[in-house]
Amino acid sequence: MSRTMTGARMVVEALRDQGVDTVFGYPGGAVLPIYDELFQQNDITHVLVRHEQGAVHMAEGYARSTGKPGVVLVTSGPGATNAVTGLTDALMDSIPIIVLSGQVPTFLIGTDGFQEADTVGITRPCTKHNWLVKDTAKLSETIHKAFHVATSGRPGPVLVDIPKDVQFAEDEYRGLKQIEPARYQPVRKGDVTAITQLAELIEKAERPILYTGGGVINSGPGASQLLRELADATNIPVTSTLMGLGAYPASGRNWIGMLGMHGLYEANLAMHDCDLMINIGARFDDRITGRVADFSPGSIKAHIDIDPSSINKVIHVDLAITGDVGHVLEDLLKIWKSRGRKTNSAAIGKWWEKIEGWKSKNCLAYKNSDTIIKPQYALQRLQALTAGHDRYITTEVGQHQMWAAQFLHFDDPNRWMTSGGLGTMGYGLPASVGVQMAHRDSLVINVAGEASWLMNMQEMGTAVQFRLPVKQFILNNERLGMVRQWQQLLHGERYSQSWSDSLPDFVKLAEAFGCKGAQVQDPKDLDDAIRQMIEYDGPFILDVLVEKHENCFPMIPSGKPHNEMLLGDASTEGAIQGAGAALV
Amino acid sequence: MNALNIQKGASSHSAYDLRDPNAQVEERHTLAVLVENEPGVLARVIGLFSGRGYNIDSLTVAEVDHTGHQSRITMVTSGTPAVIEQIKAQLGRIVPVHEVHDLTVEGASVERELGLFKVCGQGDKRVEALRIAEIFRANVVDSTLESFVFELVGTPSKLDAFAELMRPLGLKELARTGVAALARGI
């Protein structure tokens, strides 16, 4: 059977072959042939966004909550440049995204044609790989390659730029079985000698810790299961980065909370004092290490990562294992069990006593109020009232994001979507739309700050159009809270441009979008308001007026090591000084 | 560390482990990078260096296998041992990069560069330039009554030395290809 077809039809055919059910996109001149093909089929749902940045964040939310790649379709020029923030976000957080962009026809490339941009040039540093397809004969194979690259090894975003004449021209379609095996094949299995050495280290360690990251979640649900098995069998405490929350359950016996700049006191102190640190799919980000020279000075460090460039990039490790987390953990467990399931349990018992001592500091304590809603209290109530639900959380970026990570609990992977590496304000609302597209009947909540939320608020229109009952939980302090906090700590309380003036009335805004909104400012009314939000059958904006000057603690001031954490009741005067002041 | 008797970086099979990872001394390394000959691949490599703040001392590129669509990039870079390791890992991560070889640590290698030197002058200086060119075994590839263009193949330091000597004798312009390098033996 000859499968000659236009390039535009090839795109749809290739997406279908790849099992794509949802595409987030926005039409324009250079992608009209593909939109015409989408119009004539029913297998793939197209979600019409309001801005291309929203499309990429939706695809990220879709990808992170399902484990499948997210697909985006945009036009040339501004369509592609608007996707750049989302691409960079996905690159930093290792999210598999395929962006298909239209391009001016090949004979116009280089002439500064209408809506022409050097899309592959602009997106080269913010994609894992990208392609400009100049020949229809190569189009289907390139799209299949793009899926392979996006999802293999360390996942990431890719872009395929398709000139309009390539979409119109006809050629032979090549399906998944007709293409050559890709040359790009990252190593998945870890080195057995090294894994055996790690098992030996685990047997002898007195103060071990598992420092887990987004790599566990990217490796699939099996990796999370293996992590749980390892932690429970060895009784090693588990901490996680922002990206890895949910891989080990917050209700689990060995969970000691998130680590890092706004991580828990006990987690950071345990990192500082451990004698064996096992990094599983994390990357020693500067938000984790604090001052590198004083990072966990007395420990042997092992690092499991699928990306060789993550190893020894920031922190020199003693034992490197390159491979997929799931494969390595499976081998590690096998080897450790076959050697007799040994641990230094007496020493680990003492280690736990020490950790319990740190826990008793109760580092998340805050002064609650009868008259004003504290943001921490709002999140505690949100946790209490949604815990039993089939729940997905997205966030924007800032104080609310850190409080959400501290006060909401995740017992499963793929339930927590946040912009970690890039810190993209405006991520959460579109991400919540993408998550809800994949999980129509689940409770999807975007924990937001009012300033971040406004950055992509146009996507409420998308939520309403597609009847996606996303809940927007806005902690409104009329401030750019994290900026304000840093100005307080670092810039003599000169609050330059860090307040939200002329805010919209969020309830009226909800009505204007055709959904429902409510505002709450009395702590006594909070529970009812949250219940109303959860129970409402449709998109809902809850404007929670919170304390305006609350600071997010605990905090490792930039340039300080883990053991110099600030707790909420400590003095913050001169907290950030010297070289630390230059850091972000 | 030693108490638990683990060799540093025992699993990475890298000569890096023989060196002090925290050394702050800059080293010069010659890397051979075999890449898929596709549009933009050189831009990816160069963009990596500019984006991450690495040094490029010299870079040459040409297709070496037409049927296999393979090009070879030879680059000379400098940095601390940790930075050199990062450079190699980051290069290896670029999708169309097939192989990365550090010729500086992977055993003996030969390095050659070609330079063209335009030396203008008359009288004694012109004679002296020609005499030195003979010592260096440089070829004259162009000559007028007042100028020579010398072609010299050798290591970068040989080209440096030649340029230094030619400068007072009327060196007007020079063009260098950058280093091409291969490992010795089979």
PDB file of C-alpha atoms in Angstrom, chain A residues 363-520:
ATOM      1  CA  CYS A 363      11.124  24.298  61.667  1.00  0.00           C
ATOM      2  CA  LEU A 364       7.860  24.997  59.849  1.00  0.00           C
ATOM      3  CA  ALA A 365       6.330  26.657  62.915  1.00  0.00           C
ATOM      4  CA  TYR A 366       4.737  30.040  62.287  1.00  0.00           C
ATOM      5  CA  LYS A 367       2.648  32.449  64.314  1.00  0.00           C
ATOM      6  CA  ASN A 368      -0.945  31.893  63.351  1.00  0.00           C
ATOM      7  CA  SER A 369      -3.593  34.571  63.587  1.00  0.00           C
ATOM      8  CA  ASP A 370      -7.334  34.750  64.291  1.00  0.00           C
ATOM      9  CA  THR A 371      -7.816  37.760  62.092  1.00  0.00           C
ATOM     10  CA  ILE A 372      -5.557  37.326  59.092  1.00  0.00           C
ATOM     11  CA  ILE A 373      -5.085  34.205  56.988  1.00  0.00           C
ATOM     12  CA  LYS A 374      -1.474  33.130  57.138  1.00  0.00           C
ATOM     13  CA  PRO A 375      -0.353  31.586  53.836  1.00  0.00           C
ATOM     14  CA  GLN A 376       1.038  28.579  55.693  1.00  0.00           C
ATOM     15  CA  TYR A 377      -2.326  28.083  57.403  1.00  0.00           C
ATOM     16  CA  ALA A 378      -4.136  28.320  54.068  1.00  0.00           C
ATOM     17  CA  LEU A 379      -1.967  25.524  52.689  1.00  0.00           C
ATOM     18  CA  GLN A 380      -2.370  23.408  55.817  1.00  0.00           C
ATOM     19  CA  ARG A 381      -6.142  23.680  55.412  1.00  0.00           C
ATOM     20  CA  LEU A 382      -5.880  22.942  51.692  1.00  0.00           C
ATOM     21  CA  GLN A 383      -3.859  19.837  52.550  1.00  0.00           C
ATOM     22  CA  ALA A 384      -6.347  18.734  55.205  1.00  0.00           C
ATOM     23  CA  LEU A 385      -9.379  19.242  52.977  1.00  0.00           C
ATOM     24  CA  THR A 386      -7.962  17.663  49.820  1.00  0.00           C
ATOM     25  CA  ALA A 387      -5.849  14.831  51.227  1.00  0.00           C
ATOM     26  CA  GLY A 388      -8.368  12.117  50.386  1.00  0.00           C
ATOM     27  CA  HIS A 389      -8.914  13.316  46.824  1.00  0.00           C
ATOM     28  CA  ASP A 390      -7.382  12.081  43.597  1.00  0.00           C
ATOM     29  CA  ARG A 391      -5.330  15.261  43.586  1.00  0.00           C
ATOM     30  CA  TYR A 392      -2.783  16.963  41.318  1.00  0.00           C
ATOM     31  CA  ILE A 393      -1.030  20.184  42.341  1.00  0.00           C
ATOM     32  CA  THR A 394       0.659  22.732  40.132  1.00  0.00           C
ATOM     33  CA  THR A 395       2.265  25.942  41.344  1.00  0.00           C
ATOM     34  CA  GLU A 396       3.491  29.250  40.118  1.00  0.00           C
ATOM     35  CA  VAL A 397       6.863  30.519  41.361  1.00  0.00           C
ATOM     36  CA  GLY A 398       7.711  32.296  44.588  1.00  0.00           C
ATOM     37  CA  GLN A 399       6.941  32.091  48.288  1.00  0.00           C
ATOM     38  CA  HIS A 400       3.647  30.257  47.737  1.00  0.00           C
ATOM     39  CA  GLN A 401       5.560  27.605  45.767  1.00  0.00           C
ATOM     40  CA  MET A 402       7.939  26.955  48.649  1.00  0.00           C
ATOM     41  CA  TRP A 403       5.119  26.913  51.207  1.00  0.00           C
ATOM     42  CA  ALA A 404       3.207  24.485  48.974  1.00  0.00           C
ATOM     43  CA  ALA A 405       6.269  22.230  48.852  1.00  0.00           C
ATOM     44  CA  GLN A 406       6.557  22.423  52.649  1.00  0.00           C
ATOM     45  CA  PHE A 407       2.917  22.052  53.656  1.00  0.00           C
ATOM     46  CA  LEU A 408       1.328  19.877  50.969  1.00  0.00           C
ATOM     47  CA  HIS A 409       2.113  16.196  51.102  1.00  0.00           C
ATOM     48  CA  PHE A 410       2.615  13.928  48.138  1.00  0.00           C
ATOM     49  CA  ASP A 411       2.372  10.192  48.406  1.00  0.00           C
ATOM     50  CA  ASP A 412       2.777   9.392  44.717  1.00  0.00           C
ATOM     51  CA  PRO A 413       4.952  10.525  41.842  1.00  0.00           C
ATOM     52  CA  ASN A 414       3.581  12.673  38.972  1.00  0.00           C
ATOM     53  CA  ARG A 415       1.234  14.533  41.326  1.00  0.00           C
ATOM     54  CA  TRP A 416       3.328  17.668  41.754  1.00  0.00           C
ATOM     55  CA  MET A 417       4.069  19.981  38.839  1.00  0.00           C
ATOM     56  CA  THR A 418       6.249  23.021  39.494  1.00  0.00           C
ATOM     57  CA  SER A 419       8.824  25.067  37.648  1.00  0.00           C
ATOM     58  CA  GLY A 420      11.994  24.193  39.514  1.00  0.00           C
ATOM     59  CA  GLY A 421      15.082  24.918  37.448  1.00  0.00           C
ATOM     60  CA  LEU A 422      13.955  27.941  35.496  1.00  0.00           C
ATOM     61  CA  GLY A 423      11.548  29.335  38.091  1.00  0.00           C
ATOM     62  CA  THR A 424       8.986  30.472  35.537  1.00  0.00           C
ATOM     63  CA  MET A 425       6.266  32.714  36.956  1.00  0.00           C
ATOM     64  CA  GLY A 426       3.152  31.986  34.919  1.00  0.00           C
ATOM     65  CA  TYR A 427       3.813  28.245  34.770  1.00  0.00           C
ATOM     66  CA  GLY A 428       1.111  27.011  37.127  1.00  0.00           C
ATOM     67  CA  LEU A 429      -2.162  28.031  35.509  1.00  0.00           C
ATOM     68  CA  PRO A 430      -1.422  26.602  32.058  1.00  0.00           C
ATOM     69  CA  ALA A 431       0.227  23.558  33.653  1.00  0.00           C
ATOM     70  CA  SER A 432      -2.978  22.925  35.613  1.00  0.00           C
ATOM     71  CA  VAL A 433      -4.932  23.061  32.343  1.00  0.00           C
ATOM     72  CA  GLY A 434      -2.563  20.517  30.791  1.00  0.00           C
ATOM     73  CA  VAL A 435      -2.858  18.216  33.806  1.00  0.00           C
ATOM     74  CA  GLN A 436      -6.626  18.425  33.782  1.00  0.00           C
ATOM     75  CA  MET A 437      -6.715  17.558  30.065  1.00  0.00           C
ATOM     76  CA  ALA A 438      -4.971  14.309  30.923  1.00  0.00           C
ATOM     77  CA  HIS A 439      -6.993  13.633  34.094  1.00  0.00           C
ATOM     78  CA  ARG A 440     -10.493  14.905  33.428  1.00  0.00           C
ATOM     79  CA  ASP A 441     -12.028  13.610  36.658  1.00  0.00           C
ATOM     80  CA  SER A 442      -9.253  14.427  39.097  1.00  0.00           C
ATOM     81  CA  LEU A 443      -8.945  17.410  41.392  1.00  0.00           C
ATOM     82  CA  VAL A 444      -6.352  19.739  39.849  1.00  0.00           C
ATOM     83  CA  ILE A 445      -5.301  22.729  41.926  1.00  0.00           C
ATOM     84  CA  ASN A 446      -2.900  25.489  40.971  1.00  0.00           C
ATOM     85  CA  VAL A 447      -1.396  27.015  44.101  1.00  0.00           C
ATOM     86  CA  ALA A 448      -0.549  30.525  42.955  1.00  0.00           C
ATOM     87  CA  GLY A 449       0.569  33.951  43.976  1.00  0.00           C
ATOM     88  CA  GLU A 450      -1.438  36.795  42.514  1.00  0.00           C
ATOM     89  CA  ALA A 451       1.540  38.219  40.609  1.00  0.00           C
ATOM     90  CA  SER A 452       2.595  34.941  38.971  1.00  0.00           C
ATOM     91  CA  TRP A 453      -0.987  34.061  38.179  1.00  0.00           C
ATOM     92  CA  LEU A 454      -1.507  37.262  36.206  1.00  0.00           C
ATOM     93  CA  MET A 455       1.374  36.365  33.903  1.00  0.00           C
ATOM     94  CA  ASN A 456      -0.626  33.725  32.033  1.00  0.00           C
ATOM     95  CA  MET A 457      -4.156  34.406  33.236  1.00  0.00           C
ATOM     96  CA  GLN A 458      -5.429  34.423  29.661  1.00  0.00           C
ATOM     97  CA  GLU A 459      -5.401  30.622  29.832  1.00  0.00           C
ATOM     98  CA  MET A 460      -8.518  30.726  32.041  1.00  0.00           C
ATOM     99  CA  GLY A 461     -10.235  31.131  28.696  1.00  0.00           C
ATOM    100  CA  THR A 462      -8.812  27.791  27.595  1.00  0.00           C
ATOM    101  CA  ALA A 463      -9.960  26.155  30.835  1.00  0.00           C
ATOM    102  CA  VAL A 464     -13.495  27.473  30.356  1.00  0.00           C
ATOM    103  CA  GLN A 465     -13.641  26.563  26.669  1.00  0.00           C
ATOM    104  CA  PHE A 466     -12.610  22.961  27.302  1.00  0.00           C
ATOM    105  CA  ARG A 467     -14.686  22.680  30.509  1.00  0.00           C
ATOM    106  CA  LEU A 468     -11.616  21.910  32.576  1.00  0.00           C
ATOM    107  CA  PRO A 469     -12.508  22.351  36.257  1.00  0.00           C
ATOM    108  CA  VAL A 470      -9.084  23.619  37.334  1.00  0.00           C
ATOM    109  CA  LYS A 471      -8.966  25.249  40.764  1.00  0.00           C
ATOM    110  CA  GLN A 472      -6.915  28.416  41.077  1.00  0.00           C
ATOM    111  CA  PHE A 473      -5.901  28.792  44.706  1.00  0.00           C
ATOM    112  CA  ILE A 474      -4.394  32.278  44.792  1.00  0.00           C
ATOM    113  CA  LEU A 475      -2.511  33.316  47.920  1.00  0.00           C
ATOM    114  CA  ASN A 476      -2.918  37.035  47.434  1.00  0.00           C
ATOM    115  CA  ASN A 477      -0.515  39.153  49.472  1.00  0.00           C
ATOM    116  CA  GLU A 478      -0.472  42.021  46.975  1.00  0.00           C
ATOM    117  CA  ARG A 479       3.287  41.615  46.926  1.00  0.00           C
ATOM    118  CA  LEU A 480       5.941  39.855  44.876  1.00  0.00           C
ATOM    119  CA  GLY A 481       6.545  38.022  48.104  1.00  0.00           C
ATOM    120  CA  MET A 482       9.892  36.377  47.438  1.00  0.00           C
ATOM    121  CA  VAL A 483      11.339  39.534  45.905  1.00  0.00           C
ATOM    122  CA  ARG A 484      10.036  41.487  48.901  1.00  0.00           C
ATOM    123  CA  GLN A 485      11.614  38.958  51.281  1.00  0.00           C
ATOM    124  CA  TRP A 486      15.017  39.293  49.589  1.00  0.00           C
ATOM    125  CA  GLN A 487      14.747  43.075  49.593  1.00  0.00           C
ATOM    126  CA  GLN A 488      14.107  42.888  53.312  1.00  0.00           C
ATOM    127  CA  LEU A 489      17.077  40.610  53.898  1.00  0.00           C
ATOM    128  CA  LEU A 490      19.505  42.100  51.407  1.00  0.00           C
ATOM    129  CA  HIS A 491      18.522  45.630  50.434  1.00  0.00           C
ATOM    130  CA  GLY A 492      17.698  47.463  53.647  1.00  0.00           C
ATOM    131  CA  GLU A 493      13.925  47.035  53.354  1.00  0.00           C
ATOM    132  CA  ARG A 494      13.789  49.186  50.245  1.00  0.00           C
ATOM    133  CA  TYR A 495      10.880  47.500  48.485  1.00  0.00           C
ATOM    134  CA  SER A 496      11.600  48.491  44.941  1.00  0.00           C
ATOM    135  CA  GLN A 497       8.701  47.593  42.617  1.00  0.00           C
ATOM    136  CA  SER A 498       7.757  44.510  44.612  1.00  0.00           C
ATOM    137  CA  TRP A 499       4.103  45.185  45.227  1.00  0.00           C
ATOM    138  CA  SER A 500       1.065  44.377  43.100  1.00  0.00           C
ATOM    139  CA  ASP A 501      -0.845  47.575  42.471  1.00  0.00           C
ATOM    140  CA  SER A 502      -4.103  47.915  40.535  1.00  0.00           C
ATOM    141  CA  LEU A 503      -4.930  44.264  40.905  1.00  0.00           C
ATOM    142  CA  PRO A 504      -8.075  43.051  39.214  1.00  0.00           C
ATOM    143  CA  ASP A 505     -11.072  41.945  41.252  1.00  0.00           C
ATOM    144  CA  PHE A 506     -10.475  38.205  40.900  1.00  0.00           C
ATOM    145  CA  VAL A 507     -14.120  37.323  41.522  1.00  0.00           C
ATOM    146  CA  LYS A 508     -15.294  39.616  38.743  1.00  0.00           C
ATOM    147  CA  LEU A 509     -12.448  38.356  36.591  1.00  0.00           C
ATOM    148  CA  ALA A 510     -13.694  34.799  37.083  1.00  0.00           C
ATOM    149  CA  GLU A 511     -17.169  35.890  36.071  1.00  0.00           C
ATOM    150  CA  ALA A 512     -15.795  37.695  33.044  1.00  0.00           C
ATOM    151  CA  PHE A 513     -14.102  34.466  31.945  1.00  0.00           C
ATOM    152  CA  GLY A 514     -17.356  32.600  32.481  1.00  0.00           C
ATOM    153  CA  CYS A 515     -16.282  30.634  35.524  1.00  0.00           C
ATOM    154  CA  LYS A 516     -16.754  31.081  39.247  1.00  0.00           C
ATOM    155  CA  GLY A 517     -14.742  33.023  41.787  1.00  0.00           C
ATOM    156  CA  ALA A 518     -14.779  33.771  45.490  1.00  0.00           C
ATOM    157  CA  GLN A 519     -12.728  35.799  47.885  1.00  0.00           C
ATOM    158  CA  VAL A 520     -11.894  34.915  51.467  1.00  0.00           C
TER     159      VAL A 520
END
